């Protein structure tokens, strides 16, 4: 490869959209370079690949290049926008530090290492005195700073953050830069979460530098696989490189969410060993002023999605929203842990001599509660619960407060051996307790809102601006980067540390957030509020995965498959022959009044707009956006003990897939928006077409305008009220009422879709094609039973499918019924694995197909049908395989309603699907080898 190709390959390894907002360290070993580039060198040995990298570094147009002069020349020709062209040289200067040193060098000896390495590979040509020294590095020192500014200022951290460690010791001015990149391997950094778990740390708490140093030296040496020279550096408290390691640990802790799962194999995505997830229990209280009584309780907080079946000491269905659990009525103790060993979650309430509390509004919770906080708020009134052993120290600290701003409270219910104080406006930090330290600097961030990219938000649901360490006196304003124009922001309410972004903010314009009269630490970064207008146009269906008859992603172009709703290698005419009269009756339609005014463009439509703008998202992004919109709609306080946020989000995502808006790939967690298009649906008169795929307000507005032009009737209807929590988009259909001489309005629909620039093929009946493409349960069984896997487990939460309840139930047994059973393994709310056991052999299966295999094996029939009402009933826990599910949901575009039905003495939750002609359900039965159960639905 050429030097430029090598530089772009290695630079792209570090700086890419997947690293947005993450710290980047230029750590690469020789083996790493070979692994990254192997795909470009088929048939080459590892040594030949590495030699190609060194050749690209060394030669230009056949002439030997200086490793000092050439990166300077590359920098001088750089446009300051693309990936810096000298990254491959900076990596060269870090490579010697990743090589085994066999204890030949002192811990801090950099120049000997780099010169020996360069000399070994004949790379010292053109260097004065034939070696790298301080004067050499002084010449290229600014390249590191330029890389930092490019990653933060030019690219706004959207490809990763390269941040230089500042050294006070002049001996480290130059060599400290490559050294600081290589002190810890990427593998070691990934294992910090496990180290925090072993060390008993709790997320979102306060720990000192010494706490992290002790933790690394006591438990991290072997876990992080630290080299001996690095151990020496950490032990030396005066060594600045050691301090930089502590800073890495602190940054990793700040981003730690309490989980510490370990990737056991880079080649097997599912090979992740599940460790416990840690979440803090935070004390809270209410005050009954009339009775002068304080009542304590707890809440758990975690930015990880709560397991839908999480149980803590009998408390179930815990999640309320925003990362918070519902109120937990545990009795007060100095310290305790609560475990769910099945899901491997631990809620920790660590012992503390001092706890501080802020009103619930600070965390968007009810103001009736005072919530434990790890941060001292300057301007808000707070409470302090102190162990009486330190009461004198707290009282002395309180003497610095303004009059009436600090007092001891006398309330019933304060725990024995504790005292309660209230305070406001502290003037100085407590000398002993870090939780009572006044934060030294302010920082600004955007919170809530619909994040559609790094520091980019959708204008339809604007975020708030939050100032950390606010003193309540700030004047916050937006400053547009292009022209410097300013826009003053208003607070949410008095003393709030949140400000409101006004609706009139300029769209698609980069802006800075500034505090009048103050300069914040660090680089200034920009934000953007963007619009989704026209986002649904020019979408490429080639981004969609190709799917085979089992619904699996495939790259085989020769087999029967679909890409979105475009079908390949199936006989469409045969698939549609028996269904045509359902979709294309020979009766003219009745003229209807169009419902143009009913589109409100919110809730589910807003979530679809978000997905349209994203184009490609993942499960976690969907869940976060879902929760943001859901809390905006319903108020966020879901204290109803029957409401399960985790299950609702998962069900919503599946319906977005089955209703034809997105393609959701379970194994990769990738969500791809489907381009907007019309598909015919069954009708008794005329023609009816359903709008599926991407959507934004401009598209719908244009849709309604053109419908009037072509004299087509638009019907906009809501999903069932019982499904309102699923945030599903409105159902938009368009109807014709022309006679046979006008082809029943099909020609109008064709012209309409062409002018609107959306897809429509009246010759293709999507729903029958999906049924025809879908394989049968016997075909699935035949294929899957040829793909045996090992039975290795990694400690994931395990549940077994129960034939009576038709659901997965907790399996605490050490052994599995390996004669015939289906087992679900769950790492987290996004990652599942399903395995089928047949006569002692184990197979990885699809969740839905696996369940119907169990039903087939036991000859159990569960699908209900009401022929008179054209309704089908399918158990809630038995969703159809994806192609079959889509085939019946796209008949109406309406998600099914919930209904509890008793079968064989067991109450089973069902979903009731509408507008299902009997021929569809008959073919469905054949595919799944189910026998018809007639039922009044």
PDB file of C-alpha atoms in Angstrom, residues 373-635:
ATOM      1  CA  UNK A 373     -26.514  13.651  45.705  1.00  0.00           C
ATOM      2  CA  UNK A 374     -22.781  13.286  45.100  1.00  0.00           C
ATOM      3  CA  UNK A 375     -22.519  16.939  44.060  1.00  0.00           C
ATOM      4  CA  UNK A 376     -22.708  20.074  46.156  1.00  0.00           C
ATOM      5  CA  UNK A 377     -25.086  22.612  44.617  1.00  0.00           C
ATOM      6  CA  UNK A 378     -24.041  26.190  45.254  1.00  0.00           C
ATOM      7  CA  UNK A 379     -27.402  27.917  45.102  1.00  0.00           C
ATOM      8  CA  UNK A 380     -30.021  25.249  45.880  1.00  0.00           C
ATOM      9  CA  UNK A 381     -31.162  24.496  49.392  1.00  0.00           C
ATOM     10  CA  UNK A 382     -29.792  21.132  50.525  1.00  0.00           C
ATOM     11  CA  UNK A 383     -29.865  18.772  53.488  1.00  0.00           C
ATOM     12  CA  UNK A 384     -26.988  16.979  55.142  1.00  0.00           C
ATOM     13  CA  UNK A 385     -27.202  13.728  57.121  1.00  0.00           C
ATOM     14  CA  UNK A 386     -24.101  13.266  59.259  1.00  0.00           C
ATOM     15  CA  UNK A 387     -22.886  10.528  61.558  1.00  0.00           C
ATOM     16  CA  UNK A 388     -22.762  12.016  65.048  1.00  0.00           C
ATOM     17  CA  UNK A 389     -19.094  11.066  65.278  1.00  0.00           C
ATOM     18  CA  UNK A 390     -18.376  13.886  62.816  1.00  0.00           C
ATOM     19  CA  UNK A 391     -21.125  16.267  63.940  1.00  0.00           C
ATOM     20  CA  UNK A 392     -18.699  18.715  65.564  1.00  0.00           C
ATOM     21  CA  UNK A 393     -16.718  18.960  62.336  1.00  0.00           C
ATOM     22  CA  UNK A 394     -19.910  19.639  60.376  1.00  0.00           C
ATOM     23  CA  UNK A 395     -21.066  22.291  62.838  1.00  0.00           C
ATOM     24  CA  UNK A 396     -17.701  24.048  62.575  1.00  0.00           C
ATOM     25  CA  UNK A 397     -17.996  23.977  58.775  1.00  0.00           C
ATOM     26  CA  UNK A 398     -21.477  25.484  59.108  1.00  0.00           C
ATOM     27  CA  UNK A 399     -20.092  28.548  60.874  1.00  0.00           C
ATOM     28  CA  UNK A 400     -18.849  29.933  57.534  1.00  0.00           C
ATOM     29  CA  UNK A 401     -22.392  30.150  56.131  1.00  0.00           C
ATOM     30  CA  UNK A 402     -24.368  33.400  55.887  1.00  0.00           C
ATOM     31  CA  UNK A 403     -26.934  33.964  58.608  1.00  0.00           C
ATOM     32  CA  UNK A 404     -29.891  31.551  58.558  1.00  0.00           C
ATOM     33  CA  UNK A 405     -28.254  29.503  55.768  1.00  0.00           C
ATOM     34  CA  UNK A 406     -27.167  26.605  57.996  1.00  0.00           C
ATOM     35  CA  UNK A 407     -29.141  25.003  60.803  1.00  0.00           C
ATOM     36  CA  UNK A 408     -29.671  21.707  62.563  1.00  0.00           C
ATOM     37  CA  UNK A 409     -33.128  20.204  62.003  1.00  0.00           C
ATOM     38  CA  UNK A 410     -35.222  18.615  64.721  1.00  0.00           C
ATOM     39  CA  UNK A 411     -37.477  16.044  63.039  1.00  0.00           C
ATOM     40  CA  UNK A 412     -38.873  12.707  64.124  1.00  0.00           C
ATOM     41  CA  UNK A 413     -37.596   9.781  62.115  1.00  0.00           C
ATOM     42  CA  UNK A 414     -33.926  10.794  61.799  1.00  0.00           C
ATOM     43  CA  UNK A 415     -31.946   7.549  62.207  1.00  0.00           C
ATOM     44  CA  UNK A 416     -30.247   6.902  65.526  1.00  0.00           C
ATOM     45  CA  UNK A 417     -26.633   8.104  65.689  1.00  0.00           C
ATOM     46  CA  UNK A 418     -27.257  10.636  62.919  1.00  0.00           C
ATOM     47  CA  UNK A 419     -27.997  14.355  62.776  1.00  0.00           C
ATOM     48  CA  UNK A 420     -29.775  16.276  60.036  1.00  0.00           C
ATOM     49  CA  UNK A 421     -28.810  19.786  58.863  1.00  0.00           C
ATOM     50  CA  UNK A 422     -30.150  22.088  56.162  1.00  0.00           C
ATOM     51  CA  UNK A 423     -27.925  24.577  54.356  1.00  0.00           C
ATOM     52  CA  UNK A 424     -27.637  26.872  51.361  1.00  0.00           C
ATOM     53  CA  UNK A 425     -24.932  29.007  49.683  1.00  0.00           C
ATOM     54  CA  UNK A 426     -21.719  27.464  51.098  1.00  0.00           C
ATOM     55  CA  UNK A 427     -18.697  29.758  50.927  1.00  0.00           C
ATOM     56  CA  UNK A 428     -15.933  27.175  51.174  1.00  0.00           C
ATOM     57  CA  UNK A 429     -15.357  23.436  50.989  1.00  0.00           C
ATOM     58  CA  UNK A 430     -15.179  21.143  53.982  1.00  0.00           C
ATOM     59  CA  UNK A 431     -11.507  20.250  54.516  1.00  0.00           C
ATOM     60  CA  UNK A 432     -12.167  16.535  55.055  1.00  0.00           C
ATOM     61  CA  UNK A 433     -15.217  15.333  53.102  1.00  0.00           C
ATOM     62  CA  UNK A 434     -14.960  15.412  49.299  1.00  0.00           C
ATOM     63  CA  UNK A 435     -18.758  15.404  48.911  1.00  0.00           C
ATOM     64  CA  UNK A 436     -18.758  18.804  50.666  1.00  0.00           C
ATOM     65  CA  UNK A 437     -16.167  20.272  48.323  1.00  0.00           C
ATOM     66  CA  UNK A 438     -17.362  23.208  46.248  1.00  0.00           C
ATOM     67  CA  UNK A 439     -16.685  22.230  42.610  1.00  0.00           C
ATOM     68  CA  UNK A 440     -13.897  24.347  41.168  1.00  0.00           C
ATOM     69  CA  UNK A 441     -15.145  24.796  37.622  1.00  0.00           C
ATOM     70  CA  UNK A 442     -18.300  24.932  35.583  1.00  0.00           C
ATOM     71  CA  UNK A 443     -19.220  22.861  32.580  1.00  0.00           C
ATOM     72  CA  UNK A 444     -22.096  23.003  30.124  1.00  0.00           C
ATOM     73  CA  UNK A 445     -23.957  20.136  28.488  1.00  0.00           C
ATOM     74  CA  UNK A 446     -27.190  19.514  26.639  1.00  0.00           C
ATOM     75  CA  UNK A 447     -29.560  17.059  28.318  1.00  0.00           C
ATOM     76  CA  UNK A 448     -32.696  15.240  27.195  1.00  0.00           C
ATOM     77  CA  UNK A 449     -33.895  16.125  23.714  1.00  0.00           C
ATOM     78  CA  UNK A 450     -33.562  13.879  20.670  1.00  0.00           C
ATOM     79  CA  UNK A 451     -29.897  13.362  19.947  1.00  0.00           C
ATOM     80  CA  UNK A 452     -29.429  12.484  16.270  1.00  0.00           C
ATOM     81  CA  UNK A 453     -25.638  12.696  16.124  1.00  0.00           C
ATOM     82  CA  UNK A 454     -22.725  13.823  18.210  1.00  0.00           C
ATOM     83  CA  UNK A 455     -23.848  17.170  19.682  1.00  0.00           C
ATOM     84  CA  UNK A 456     -26.670  17.340  17.127  1.00  0.00           C
ATOM     85  CA  UNK A 457     -30.325  17.485  18.220  1.00  0.00           C
ATOM     86  CA  UNK A 458     -33.670  17.383  16.450  1.00  0.00           C
ATOM     87  CA  UNK A 459     -35.640  20.637  16.619  1.00  0.00           C
ATOM     88  CA  UNK A 460     -38.925  18.846  17.262  1.00  0.00           C
ATOM     89  CA  UNK A 461     -38.104  18.094  20.919  1.00  0.00           C
ATOM     90  CA  UNK A 462     -35.401  20.463  22.054  1.00  0.00           C
ATOM     91  CA  UNK A 463     -32.908  19.609  24.788  1.00  0.00           C
ATOM     92  CA  UNK A 464     -32.256  21.695  27.876  1.00  0.00           C
ATOM     93  CA  UNK A 465     -28.928  23.333  28.626  1.00  0.00           C
ATOM     94  CA  UNK A 466     -27.523  22.360  32.010  1.00  0.00           C
ATOM     95  CA  UNK A 467     -24.693  24.097  33.862  1.00  0.00           C
ATOM     96  CA  UNK A 468     -22.824  21.858  36.240  1.00  0.00           C
ATOM     97  CA  UNK A 469     -21.827  23.752  39.403  1.00  0.00           C
ATOM     98  CA  UNK A 470     -24.213  26.616  38.685  1.00  0.00           C
ATOM     99  CA  UNK A 471     -24.291  29.438  41.233  1.00  0.00           C
ATOM    100  CA  UNK A 472     -27.734  30.623  40.126  1.00  0.00           C
ATOM    101  CA  UNK A 473     -26.514  33.956  38.770  1.00  0.00           C
ATOM    102  CA  UNK A 474     -25.362  33.016  35.279  1.00  0.00           C
ATOM    103  CA  UNK A 475     -26.474  34.686  32.097  1.00  0.00           C
ATOM    104  CA  UNK A 476     -26.281  31.965  29.486  1.00  0.00           C
ATOM    105  CA  UNK A 477     -26.392  32.661  25.782  1.00  0.00           C
ATOM    106  CA  UNK A 478     -26.024  31.030  22.395  1.00  0.00           C
ATOM    107  CA  UNK A 479     -23.324  32.421  20.109  1.00  0.00           C
ATOM    108  CA  UNK A 480     -23.542  31.416  16.458  1.00  0.00           C
ATOM    109  CA  UNK A 481     -20.175  30.350  15.122  1.00  0.00           C
ATOM    110  CA  UNK A 482     -20.713  31.813  11.648  1.00  0.00           C
ATOM    111  CA  UNK A 483     -21.378  35.449  12.578  1.00  0.00           C
ATOM    112  CA  UNK A 484     -21.007  35.744  16.369  1.00  0.00           C
ATOM    113  CA  UNK A 485     -24.646  36.755  16.844  1.00  0.00           C
ATOM    114  CA  UNK A 486     -25.951  36.049  20.352  1.00  0.00           C
ATOM    115  CA  UNK A 487     -29.225  34.760  21.767  1.00  0.00           C
ATOM    116  CA  UNK A 488     -29.872  35.000  25.512  1.00  0.00           C
ATOM    117  CA  UNK A 489     -31.470  31.913  27.082  1.00  0.00           C
ATOM    118  CA  UNK A 490     -34.062  31.772  29.866  1.00  0.00           C
ATOM    119  CA  UNK A 491     -34.033  29.523  32.916  1.00  0.00           C
ATOM    120  CA  UNK A 492     -36.595  26.822  33.418  1.00  0.00           C
ATOM    121  CA  UNK A 493     -37.461  28.424  36.739  1.00  0.00           C
ATOM    122  CA  UNK A 494     -35.730  30.418  39.500  1.00  0.00           C
ATOM    123  CA  UNK A 495     -32.537  28.806  40.881  1.00  0.00           C
ATOM    124  CA  UNK A 496     -32.704  26.066  38.266  1.00  0.00           C
ATOM    125  CA  UNK A 497     -29.431  24.928  36.733  1.00  0.00           C
ATOM    126  CA  UNK A 498     -31.263  24.324  33.443  1.00  0.00           C
ATOM    127  CA  UNK A 499     -31.934  26.765  30.625  1.00  0.00           C
ATOM    128  CA  UNK A 500     -34.436  26.520  27.754  1.00  0.00           C
ATOM    129  CA  UNK A 501     -33.424  26.576  24.101  1.00  0.00           C
ATOM    130  CA  UNK A 502     -36.072  28.675  22.329  1.00  0.00           C
ATOM    131  CA  UNK A 503     -37.991  27.372  19.320  1.00  0.00           C
ATOM    132  CA  UNK A 504     -36.722  30.288  17.235  1.00  0.00           C
ATOM    133  CA  UNK A 505     -33.089  29.155  17.403  1.00  0.00           C
ATOM    134  CA  UNK A 506     -31.454  29.030  13.973  1.00  0.00           C
ATOM    135  CA  UNK A 507     -31.518  25.555  12.501  1.00  0.00           C
ATOM    136  CA  UNK A 508     -28.534  23.780  10.969  1.00  0.00           C
ATOM    137  CA  UNK A 509     -26.217  26.462  12.368  1.00  0.00           C
ATOM    138  CA  UNK A 510     -23.291  25.589  14.640  1.00  0.00           C
ATOM    139  CA  UNK A 511     -23.367  27.482  17.913  1.00  0.00           C
ATOM    140  CA  UNK A 512     -21.392  27.819  21.131  1.00  0.00           C
ATOM    141  CA  UNK A 513     -22.859  27.994  24.625  1.00  0.00           C
ATOM    142  CA  UNK A 514     -21.285  30.685  26.775  1.00  0.00           C
ATOM    143  CA  UNK A 515     -21.739  32.287  30.172  1.00  0.00           C
ATOM    144  CA  UNK A 516     -21.531  36.048  30.168  1.00  0.00           C
ATOM    145  CA  UNK A 517     -18.345  37.267  31.848  1.00  0.00           C
ATOM    146  CA  UNK A 518     -16.913  33.766  32.370  1.00  0.00           C
ATOM    147  CA  UNK A 519     -14.409  31.631  30.500  1.00  0.00           C
ATOM    148  CA  UNK A 520     -14.817  27.884  30.943  1.00  0.00           C
ATOM    149  CA  UNK A 521     -11.946  25.421  31.018  1.00  0.00           C
ATOM    150  CA  UNK A 522     -11.055  23.401  27.940  1.00  0.00           C
ATOM    151  CA  UNK A 523     -11.849  23.851  24.283  1.00  0.00           C
ATOM    152  CA  UNK A 524     -15.092  25.428  23.121  1.00  0.00           C
ATOM    153  CA  UNK A 525     -17.241  22.916  21.270  1.00  0.00           C
ATOM    154  CA  UNK A 526     -20.200  23.544  19.014  1.00  0.00           C
ATOM    155  CA  UNK A 527     -23.735  22.204  18.998  1.00  0.00           C
ATOM    156  CA  UNK A 528     -26.340  22.114  16.235  1.00  0.00           C
ATOM    157  CA  UNK A 529     -30.125  21.981  16.189  1.00  0.00           C
ATOM    158  CA  UNK A 530     -31.226  20.378  12.949  1.00  0.00           C
ATOM    159  CA  UNK A 531     -34.477  19.789  11.130  1.00  0.00           C
ATOM    160  CA  UNK A 532     -35.752  16.527   9.685  1.00  0.00           C
ATOM    161  CA  UNK A 533     -37.439  18.282   6.772  1.00  0.00           C
ATOM    162  CA  UNK A 534     -36.886  16.312   3.543  1.00  0.00           C
ATOM    163  CA  UNK A 535     -35.074  13.549   5.505  1.00  0.00           C
ATOM    164  CA  UNK A 536     -37.335  10.900   3.958  1.00  0.00           C
ATOM    165  CA  UNK A 537     -36.244  11.748   0.424  1.00  0.00           C
ATOM    166  CA  UNK A 538     -33.283  10.202  -1.401  1.00  0.00           C
ATOM    167  CA  UNK A 539     -33.042   7.213   0.927  1.00  0.00           C
ATOM    168  CA  UNK A 540     -31.148   4.251  -0.480  1.00  0.00           C
ATOM    169  CA  UNK A 541     -32.826   0.865  -0.150  1.00  0.00           C
ATOM    170  CA  UNK A 542     -29.439  -0.753  -0.787  1.00  0.00           C
ATOM    171  CA  UNK A 543     -28.596  -0.039   2.855  1.00  0.00           C
ATOM    172  CA  UNK A 544     -31.212  -2.604   3.833  1.00  0.00           C
ATOM    173  CA  UNK A 545     -30.025  -6.146   4.492  1.00  0.00           C
ATOM    174  CA  UNK A 546     -31.088  -8.916   2.129  1.00  0.00           C
ATOM    175  CA  UNK A 547     -33.141 -11.548   4.003  1.00  0.00           C
ATOM    176  CA  UNK A 548     -33.753 -15.197   3.239  1.00  0.00           C
ATOM    177  CA  UNK A 549     -36.897 -17.245   3.852  1.00  0.00           C
ATOM    178  CA  UNK A 550     -36.082 -17.564   7.549  1.00  0.00           C
ATOM    179  CA  UNK A 551     -35.762 -13.768   7.923  1.00  0.00           C
ATOM    180  CA  UNK A 552     -31.987 -13.992   8.355  1.00  0.00           C
ATOM    181  CA  UNK A 553     -29.550 -11.559   6.745  1.00  0.00           C
ATOM    182  CA  UNK A 554     -27.785 -13.162   3.792  1.00  0.00           C
ATOM    183  CA  UNK A 555     -25.414 -12.190   0.991  1.00  0.00           C
ATOM    184  CA  UNK A 556     -26.438 -15.046  -1.315  1.00  0.00           C
ATOM    185  CA  UNK A 557     -27.994 -13.418  -4.392  1.00  0.00           C
ATOM    186  CA  UNK A 558     -29.076 -16.736  -5.910  1.00  0.00           C
ATOM    187  CA  UNK A 559     -31.694 -17.692  -3.307  1.00  0.00           C
ATOM    188  CA  UNK A 560     -35.242 -16.469  -2.740  1.00  0.00           C
ATOM    189  CA  UNK A 561     -34.985 -13.324  -0.654  1.00  0.00           C
ATOM    190  CA  UNK A 562     -36.238  -9.816  -0.002  1.00  0.00           C
ATOM    191  CA  UNK A 563     -34.598  -6.459   0.611  1.00  0.00           C
ATOM    192  CA  UNK A 564     -37.164  -4.364   2.406  1.00  0.00           C
ATOM    193  CA  UNK A 565     -40.204  -5.236   0.270  1.00  0.00           C
ATOM    194  CA  UNK A 566     -38.282  -5.871  -2.957  1.00  0.00           C
ATOM    195  CA  UNK A 567     -38.340  -9.603  -3.727  1.00  0.00           C
ATOM    196  CA  UNK A 568     -35.862 -11.729  -5.653  1.00  0.00           C
ATOM    197  CA  UNK A 569     -36.079 -15.252  -7.041  1.00  0.00           C
ATOM    198  CA  UNK A 570     -39.692 -15.947  -6.094  1.00  0.00           C
ATOM    199  CA  UNK A 571     -42.635 -16.477  -8.462  1.00  0.00           C
ATOM    200  CA  UNK A 572     -44.586 -13.308  -7.702  1.00  0.00           C
ATOM    201  CA  UNK A 573     -47.484 -14.213 -10.032  1.00  0.00           C
ATOM    202  CA  UNK A 574     -47.919 -17.564  -8.347  1.00  0.00           C
ATOM    203  CA  UNK A 575     -47.680 -15.957  -4.913  1.00  0.00           C
ATOM    204  CA  UNK A 576     -50.358 -13.426  -5.773  1.00  0.00           C
ATOM    205  CA  UNK A 577     -52.789 -15.413  -7.912  1.00  0.00           C
ATOM    206  CA  UNK A 578     -55.091 -16.626  -5.147  1.00  0.00           C
ATOM    207  CA  UNK A 579     -55.017 -13.283  -3.301  1.00  0.00           C
ATOM    208  CA  UNK A 580     -55.618 -10.833  -6.133  1.00  0.00           C
ATOM    209  CA  UNK A 581     -59.363 -10.506  -5.615  1.00  0.00           C
ATOM    210  CA  UNK A 582     -58.751  -9.397  -1.997  1.00  0.00           C
ATOM    211  CA  UNK A 583     -56.522  -6.508  -3.063  1.00  0.00           C
ATOM    212  CA  UNK A 584     -58.034  -5.691  -6.460  1.00  0.00           C
ATOM    213  CA  UNK A 585     -61.834  -6.136  -6.357  1.00  0.00           C
ATOM    214  CA  UNK A 586     -63.792  -5.339  -9.511  1.00  0.00           C
ATOM    215  CA  UNK A 587     -66.059  -2.891  -7.701  1.00  0.00           C
ATOM    216  CA  UNK A 588     -65.576   0.871  -7.851  1.00  0.00           C
ATOM    217  CA  UNK A 589     -64.892   2.663  -4.598  1.00  0.00           C
ATOM    218  CA  UNK A 590     -67.229   5.043  -2.793  1.00  0.00           C
ATOM    219  CA  UNK A 591     -66.080   8.639  -2.709  1.00  0.00           C
ATOM    220  CA  UNK A 592     -64.809   9.530   0.766  1.00  0.00           C
ATOM    221  CA  UNK A 593     -63.938  12.760   2.468  1.00  0.00           C
ATOM    222  CA  UNK A 594     -60.207  13.134   2.957  1.00  0.00           C
ATOM    223  CA  UNK A 595     -58.919  13.460   6.547  1.00  0.00           C
ATOM    224  CA  UNK A 596     -56.170  15.964   5.861  1.00  0.00           C
ATOM    225  CA  UNK A 597     -56.486  17.772   9.179  1.00  0.00           C
ATOM    226  CA  UNK A 598     -55.999  14.779  11.437  1.00  0.00           C
ATOM    227  CA  UNK A 599     -52.218  14.435  11.145  1.00  0.00           C
ATOM    228  CA  UNK A 600     -50.704  15.844  14.347  1.00  0.00           C
ATOM    229  CA  UNK A 601     -47.063  14.865  13.764  1.00  0.00           C
ATOM    230  CA  UNK A 602     -46.131  13.953  17.333  1.00  0.00           C
ATOM    231  CA  UNK A 603     -45.405  11.005  19.619  1.00  0.00           C
ATOM    232  CA  UNK A 604     -45.063   7.930  17.372  1.00  0.00           C
ATOM    233  CA  UNK A 605     -44.771  10.066  14.261  1.00  0.00           C
ATOM    234  CA  UNK A 606     -42.000  12.010  15.991  1.00  0.00           C
ATOM    235  CA  UNK A 607     -40.147   8.795  16.828  1.00  0.00           C
ATOM    236  CA  UNK A 608     -40.430   7.720  13.193  1.00  0.00           C
ATOM    237  CA  UNK A 609     -39.147  11.147  12.111  1.00  0.00           C
ATOM    238  CA  UNK A 610     -36.162  10.666  14.419  1.00  0.00           C
ATOM    239  CA  UNK A 611     -35.413   7.260  12.861  1.00  0.00           C
ATOM    240  CA  UNK A 612     -35.830   8.749   9.398  1.00  0.00           C
ATOM    241  CA  UNK A 613     -33.247  11.423  10.123  1.00  0.00           C
ATOM    242  CA  UNK A 614     -30.853   8.905  11.700  1.00  0.00           C
ATOM    243  CA  UNK A 615     -31.280   6.513   8.736  1.00  0.00           C
ATOM    244  CA  UNK A 616     -29.205   3.920  10.601  1.00  0.00           C
ATOM    245  CA  UNK A 617     -29.439   3.525  14.376  1.00  0.00           C
ATOM    246  CA  UNK A 618     -28.944   0.860  17.030  1.00  0.00           C
ATOM    247  CA  UNK A 619     -31.107  -0.613  19.748  1.00  0.00           C
ATOM    248  CA  UNK A 620     -29.771   1.594  22.512  1.00  0.00           C
ATOM    249  CA  UNK A 621     -30.384   4.757  20.465  1.00  0.00           C
ATOM    250  CA  UNK A 622     -33.954   3.661  19.752  1.00  0.00           C
ATOM    251  CA  UNK A 623     -34.629   2.965  23.442  1.00  0.00           C
ATOM    252  CA  UNK A 624     -33.189   6.313  24.511  1.00  0.00           C
ATOM    253  CA  UNK A 625     -35.235   8.257  21.946  1.00  0.00           C
ATOM    254  CA  UNK A 626     -38.323   6.240  22.842  1.00  0.00           C
ATOM    255  CA  UNK A 627     -37.969   7.081  26.515  1.00  0.00           C
ATOM    256  CA  UNK A 628     -37.350  10.782  25.831  1.00  0.00           C
ATOM    257  CA  UNK A 629     -40.551  11.073  23.783  1.00  0.00           C
ATOM    258  CA  UNK A 630     -42.525   8.815  26.123  1.00  0.00           C
ATOM    259  CA  UNK A 631     -41.641  10.885  29.183  1.00  0.00           C
ATOM    260  CA  UNK A 632     -42.490  14.067  27.298  1.00  0.00           C
ATOM    261  CA  UNK A 633     -45.901  12.616  26.438  1.00  0.00           C
ATOM    262  CA  UNK A 634     -46.793  10.870  29.685  1.00  0.00           C
ATOM    263  CA  UNK A 635     -44.907  12.939  32.247  1.00  0.00           C
TER     264      UNK A 635
END
